[in-house]
CSV table of C-alpha atoms and ligand atoms in Angstrom, one decimal:
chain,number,residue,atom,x,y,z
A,189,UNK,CA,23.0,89.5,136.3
A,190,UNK,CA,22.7,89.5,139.9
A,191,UNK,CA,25.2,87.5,142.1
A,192,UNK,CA,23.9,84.3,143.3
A,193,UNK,CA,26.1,83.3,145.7
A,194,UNK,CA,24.9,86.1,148.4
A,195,UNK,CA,22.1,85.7,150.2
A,196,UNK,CA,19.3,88.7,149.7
A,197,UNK,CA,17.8,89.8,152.9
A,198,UNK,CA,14.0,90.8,153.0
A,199,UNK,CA,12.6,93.1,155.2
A,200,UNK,CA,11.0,90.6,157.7
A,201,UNK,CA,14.5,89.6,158.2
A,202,UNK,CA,16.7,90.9,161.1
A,203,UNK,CA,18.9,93.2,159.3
A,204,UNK,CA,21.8,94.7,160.3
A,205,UNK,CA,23.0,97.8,157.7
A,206,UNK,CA,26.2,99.4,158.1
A,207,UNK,CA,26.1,102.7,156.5
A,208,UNK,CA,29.3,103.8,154.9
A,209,UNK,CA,31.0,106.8,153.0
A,210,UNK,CA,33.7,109.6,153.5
A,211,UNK,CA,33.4,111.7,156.6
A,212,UNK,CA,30.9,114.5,155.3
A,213,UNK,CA,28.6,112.3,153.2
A,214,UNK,CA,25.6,112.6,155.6
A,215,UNK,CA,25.7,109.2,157.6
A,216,UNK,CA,25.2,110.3,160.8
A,217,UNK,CA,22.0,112.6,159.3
A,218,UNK,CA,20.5,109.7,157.8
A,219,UNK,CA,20.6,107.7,160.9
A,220,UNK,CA,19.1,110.3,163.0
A,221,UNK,CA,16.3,110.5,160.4
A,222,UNK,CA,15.9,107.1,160.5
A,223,UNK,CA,16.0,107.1,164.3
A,224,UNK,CA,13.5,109.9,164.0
A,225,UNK,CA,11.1,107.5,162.0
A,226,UNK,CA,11.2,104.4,164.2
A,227,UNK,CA,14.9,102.5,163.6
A,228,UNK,CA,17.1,101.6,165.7
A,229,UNK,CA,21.2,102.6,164.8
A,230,UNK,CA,24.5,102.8,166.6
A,231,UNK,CA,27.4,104.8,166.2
A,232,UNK,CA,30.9,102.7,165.5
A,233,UNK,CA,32.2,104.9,167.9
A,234,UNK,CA,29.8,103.9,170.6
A,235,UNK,CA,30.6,100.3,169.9
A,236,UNK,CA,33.8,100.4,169.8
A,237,UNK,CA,33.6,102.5,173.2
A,238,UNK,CA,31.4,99.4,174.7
A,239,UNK,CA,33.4,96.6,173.5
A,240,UNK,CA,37.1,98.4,174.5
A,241,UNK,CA,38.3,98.8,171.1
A,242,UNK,CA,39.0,101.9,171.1
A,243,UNK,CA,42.7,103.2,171.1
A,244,UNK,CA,44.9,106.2,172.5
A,245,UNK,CA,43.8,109.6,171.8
A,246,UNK,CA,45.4,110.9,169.1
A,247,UNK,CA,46.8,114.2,170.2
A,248,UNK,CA,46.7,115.4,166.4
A,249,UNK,CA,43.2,115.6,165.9
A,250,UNK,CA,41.8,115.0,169.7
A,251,UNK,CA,39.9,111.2,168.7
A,252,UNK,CA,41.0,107.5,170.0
A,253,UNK,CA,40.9,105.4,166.5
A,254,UNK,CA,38.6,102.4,166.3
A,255,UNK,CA,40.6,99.0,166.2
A,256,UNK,CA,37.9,98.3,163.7
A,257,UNK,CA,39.0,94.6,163.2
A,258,UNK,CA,38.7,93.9,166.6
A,259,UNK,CA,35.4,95.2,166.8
A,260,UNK,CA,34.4,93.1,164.3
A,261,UNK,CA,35.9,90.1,165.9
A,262,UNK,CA,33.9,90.8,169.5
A,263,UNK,CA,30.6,92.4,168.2
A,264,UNK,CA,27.8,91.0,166.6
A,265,UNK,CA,23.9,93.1,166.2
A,266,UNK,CA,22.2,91.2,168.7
A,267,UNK,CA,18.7,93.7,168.2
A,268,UNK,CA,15.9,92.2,165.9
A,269,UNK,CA,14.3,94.5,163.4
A,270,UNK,CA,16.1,96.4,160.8
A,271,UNK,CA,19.4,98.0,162.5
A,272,UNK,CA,21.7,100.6,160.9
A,273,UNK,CA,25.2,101.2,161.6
A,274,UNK,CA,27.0,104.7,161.4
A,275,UNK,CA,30.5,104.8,161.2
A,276,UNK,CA,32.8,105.7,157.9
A,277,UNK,CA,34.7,102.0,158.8
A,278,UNK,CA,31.6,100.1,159.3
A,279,UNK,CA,31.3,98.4,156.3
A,280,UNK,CA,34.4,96.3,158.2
A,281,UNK,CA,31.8,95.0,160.5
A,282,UNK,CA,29.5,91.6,160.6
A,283,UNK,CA,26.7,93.4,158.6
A,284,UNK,CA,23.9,92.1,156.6
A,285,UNK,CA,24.2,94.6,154.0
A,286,UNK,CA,25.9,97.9,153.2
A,287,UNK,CA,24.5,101.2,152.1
A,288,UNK,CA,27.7,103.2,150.6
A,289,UNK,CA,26.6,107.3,150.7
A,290,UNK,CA,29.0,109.4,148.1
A,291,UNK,CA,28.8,113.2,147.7
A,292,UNK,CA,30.8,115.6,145.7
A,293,UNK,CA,33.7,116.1,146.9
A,294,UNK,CA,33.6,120.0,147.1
A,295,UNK,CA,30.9,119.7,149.2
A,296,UNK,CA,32.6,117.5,151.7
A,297,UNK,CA,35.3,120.2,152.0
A,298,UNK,CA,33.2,123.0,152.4
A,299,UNK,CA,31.5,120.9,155.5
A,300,UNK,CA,34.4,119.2,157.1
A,301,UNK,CA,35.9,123.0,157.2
A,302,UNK,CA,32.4,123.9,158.9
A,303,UNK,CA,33.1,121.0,161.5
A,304,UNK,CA,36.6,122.6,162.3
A,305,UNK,CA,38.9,120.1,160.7
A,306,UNK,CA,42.1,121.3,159.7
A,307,UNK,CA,43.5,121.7,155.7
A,308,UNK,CA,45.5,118.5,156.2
A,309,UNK,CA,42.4,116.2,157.4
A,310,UNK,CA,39.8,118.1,154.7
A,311,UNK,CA,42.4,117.3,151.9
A,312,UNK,CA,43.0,113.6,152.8
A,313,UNK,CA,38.5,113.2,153.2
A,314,UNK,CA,38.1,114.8,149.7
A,315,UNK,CA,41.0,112.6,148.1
A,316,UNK,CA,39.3,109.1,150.0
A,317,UNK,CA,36.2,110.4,148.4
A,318,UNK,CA,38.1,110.8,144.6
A,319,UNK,CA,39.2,107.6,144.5
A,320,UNK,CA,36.2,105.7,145.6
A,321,UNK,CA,38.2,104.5,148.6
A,322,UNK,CA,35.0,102.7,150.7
A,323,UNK,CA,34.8,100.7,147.5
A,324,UNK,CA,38.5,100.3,147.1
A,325,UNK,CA,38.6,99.0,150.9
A,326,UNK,CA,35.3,96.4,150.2
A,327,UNK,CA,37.5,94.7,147.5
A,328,UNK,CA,40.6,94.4,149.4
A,329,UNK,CA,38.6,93.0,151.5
A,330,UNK,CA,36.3,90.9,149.4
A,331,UNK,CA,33.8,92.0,151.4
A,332,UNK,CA,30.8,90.2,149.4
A,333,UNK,CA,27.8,91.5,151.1
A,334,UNK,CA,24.7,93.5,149.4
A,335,UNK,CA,26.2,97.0,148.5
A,336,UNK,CA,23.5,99.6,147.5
A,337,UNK,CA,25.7,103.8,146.7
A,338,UNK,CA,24.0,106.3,146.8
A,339,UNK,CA,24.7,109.5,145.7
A,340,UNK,CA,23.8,111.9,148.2
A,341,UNK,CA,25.0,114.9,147.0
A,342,UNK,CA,21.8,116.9,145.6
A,343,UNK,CA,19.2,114.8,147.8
A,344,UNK,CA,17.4,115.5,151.2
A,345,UNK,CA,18.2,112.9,154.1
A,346,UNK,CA,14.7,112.0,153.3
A,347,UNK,CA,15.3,111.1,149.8
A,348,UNK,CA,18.1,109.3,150.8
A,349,UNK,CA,16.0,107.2,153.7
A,350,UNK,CA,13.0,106.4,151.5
A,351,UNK,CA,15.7,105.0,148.9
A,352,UNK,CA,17.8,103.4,151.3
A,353,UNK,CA,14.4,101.5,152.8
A,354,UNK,CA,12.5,100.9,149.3
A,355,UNK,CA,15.9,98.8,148.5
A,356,UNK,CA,15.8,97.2,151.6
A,357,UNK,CA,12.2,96.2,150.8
A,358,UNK,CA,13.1,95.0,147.7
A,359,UNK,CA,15.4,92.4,148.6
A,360,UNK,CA,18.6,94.2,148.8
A,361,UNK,CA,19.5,93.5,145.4
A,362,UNK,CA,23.1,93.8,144.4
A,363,UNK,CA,25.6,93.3,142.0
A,364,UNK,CA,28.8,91.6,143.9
A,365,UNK,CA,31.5,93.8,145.0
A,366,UNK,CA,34.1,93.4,141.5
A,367,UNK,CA,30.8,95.0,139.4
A,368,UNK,CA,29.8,97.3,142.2
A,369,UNK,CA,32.8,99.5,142.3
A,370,UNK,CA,33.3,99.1,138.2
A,371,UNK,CA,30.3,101.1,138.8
A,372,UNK,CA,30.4,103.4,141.3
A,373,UNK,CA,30.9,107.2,141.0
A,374,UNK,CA,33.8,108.3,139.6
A,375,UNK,CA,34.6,112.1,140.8
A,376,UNK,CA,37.8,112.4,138.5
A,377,UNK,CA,35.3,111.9,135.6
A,378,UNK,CA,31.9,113.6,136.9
A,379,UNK,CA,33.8,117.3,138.6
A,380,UNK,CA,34.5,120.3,136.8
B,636,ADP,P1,28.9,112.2,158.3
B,636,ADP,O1,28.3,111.6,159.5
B,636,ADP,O2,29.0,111.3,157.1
B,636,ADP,O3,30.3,112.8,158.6
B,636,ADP,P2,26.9,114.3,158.7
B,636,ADP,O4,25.6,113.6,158.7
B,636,ADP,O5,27.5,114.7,160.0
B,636,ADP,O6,28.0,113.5,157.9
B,636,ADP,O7,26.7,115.5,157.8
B,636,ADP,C1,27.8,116.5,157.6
B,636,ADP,C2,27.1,117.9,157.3
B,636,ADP,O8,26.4,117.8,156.1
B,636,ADP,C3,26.1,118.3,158.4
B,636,ADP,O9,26.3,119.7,158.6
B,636,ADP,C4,24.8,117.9,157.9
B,636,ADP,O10,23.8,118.8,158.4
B,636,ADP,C5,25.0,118.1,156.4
B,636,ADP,N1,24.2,117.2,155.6
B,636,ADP,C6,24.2,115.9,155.8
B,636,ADP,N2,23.4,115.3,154.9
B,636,ADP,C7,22.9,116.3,154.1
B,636,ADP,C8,22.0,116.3,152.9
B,636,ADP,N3,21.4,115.2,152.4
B,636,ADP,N4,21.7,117.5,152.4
B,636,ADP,C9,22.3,118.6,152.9
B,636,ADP,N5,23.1,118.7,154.0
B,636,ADP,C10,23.4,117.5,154.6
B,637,MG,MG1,29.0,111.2,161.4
């Protein structure tokens, strides 16, 4: 069942794990927990700050955009040990496997209007989030790297952690990208 053309990690391994998901899902939280418990993680941000590949500030919403692809092109996890990787486009970088965090899309609106963002920018986050658009993104890309979602929405960041390292124990088992968003959440068919 499992695709044998990717190579499963272990957890003696250097790994490098790009955490993913709509802005809102909890990926910076679950890196800080992790960082709390022993991890190391970046921020894509901070990369792409260190590796100049970051663009102009956009006046519209006060951030420089990430020239993701270029980042990927100059930056490769050079730390041993398990690494994670917080960033909404990291599942664009040289990663060793991917942890895809979902959450219900009224909940990401009611947060990303706590952080400030305006209607426009909420709106466009909740519709990414609909349509599964990580996973829409990995097989444009044919990104064919361990995938593991995880729905986030009614869990505690610890939850989330101890799943997120209990898979990475386990081999990072994965079905390849085509079966992996067949599968994932589907928001149009799961909210009232
Ligand atoms: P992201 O980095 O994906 O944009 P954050 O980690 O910044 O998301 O989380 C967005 C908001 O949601 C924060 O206010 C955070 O405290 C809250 N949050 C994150 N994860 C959870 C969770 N598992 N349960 C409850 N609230 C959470
Ligand atoms: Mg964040």
């Amino acid at each position: 069942m499992f695709n044998g053309s990717v190579k499963w990690p272990t957890m003696a391994d250097d790994l490098c794990i790009a955490i993913t998901g709509t802005p809102g899902t909890g990926k910076t939280s679950i890196c800080e927990y992790m960082g709390e418990n022993g991890y190391a993680y970046y921020s894509v941000e901070t990369l792409a700050e260190e590796n100049g590949c970051l663009g102009e500030i956009d006046s519209e919403d006060d951030s420089a955009p990430v020239d993701i692809h270029e980042l990927a092109d100059k930056w490769q996890c050079e730390e041993a040990g398990v690494v994670f990787v917080d960033g909404h486009l990291s599942h664009l970088l040289d990663v060793e496997a991917i942890v895809v965090l979902r959450c219900n899309p009224k909940i990401i609106e009611t947060r990303l209007s706590q952080r400030g963002y305006r209607d426009k920018k909420i709106v466009a986050n909740m519709e990414w989030e609909m349509i599964s658009g990580v996973w829409s993104e990995m097989l444009e890309f044919e990104i064919e790297t361990p995938c593991l979602e995880v729905d986030s929405t009614e869990k505690t960041p610890q939850q989330i952690c101890e799943e997120i390292l209990d898979w990475i124990e386990e081999g990072c088992q994965s079905l390849n990208v085509e079966e992996n968003a067949t599968e994932a959440i589907d928001w149009l068919s799961t909210t009232s």
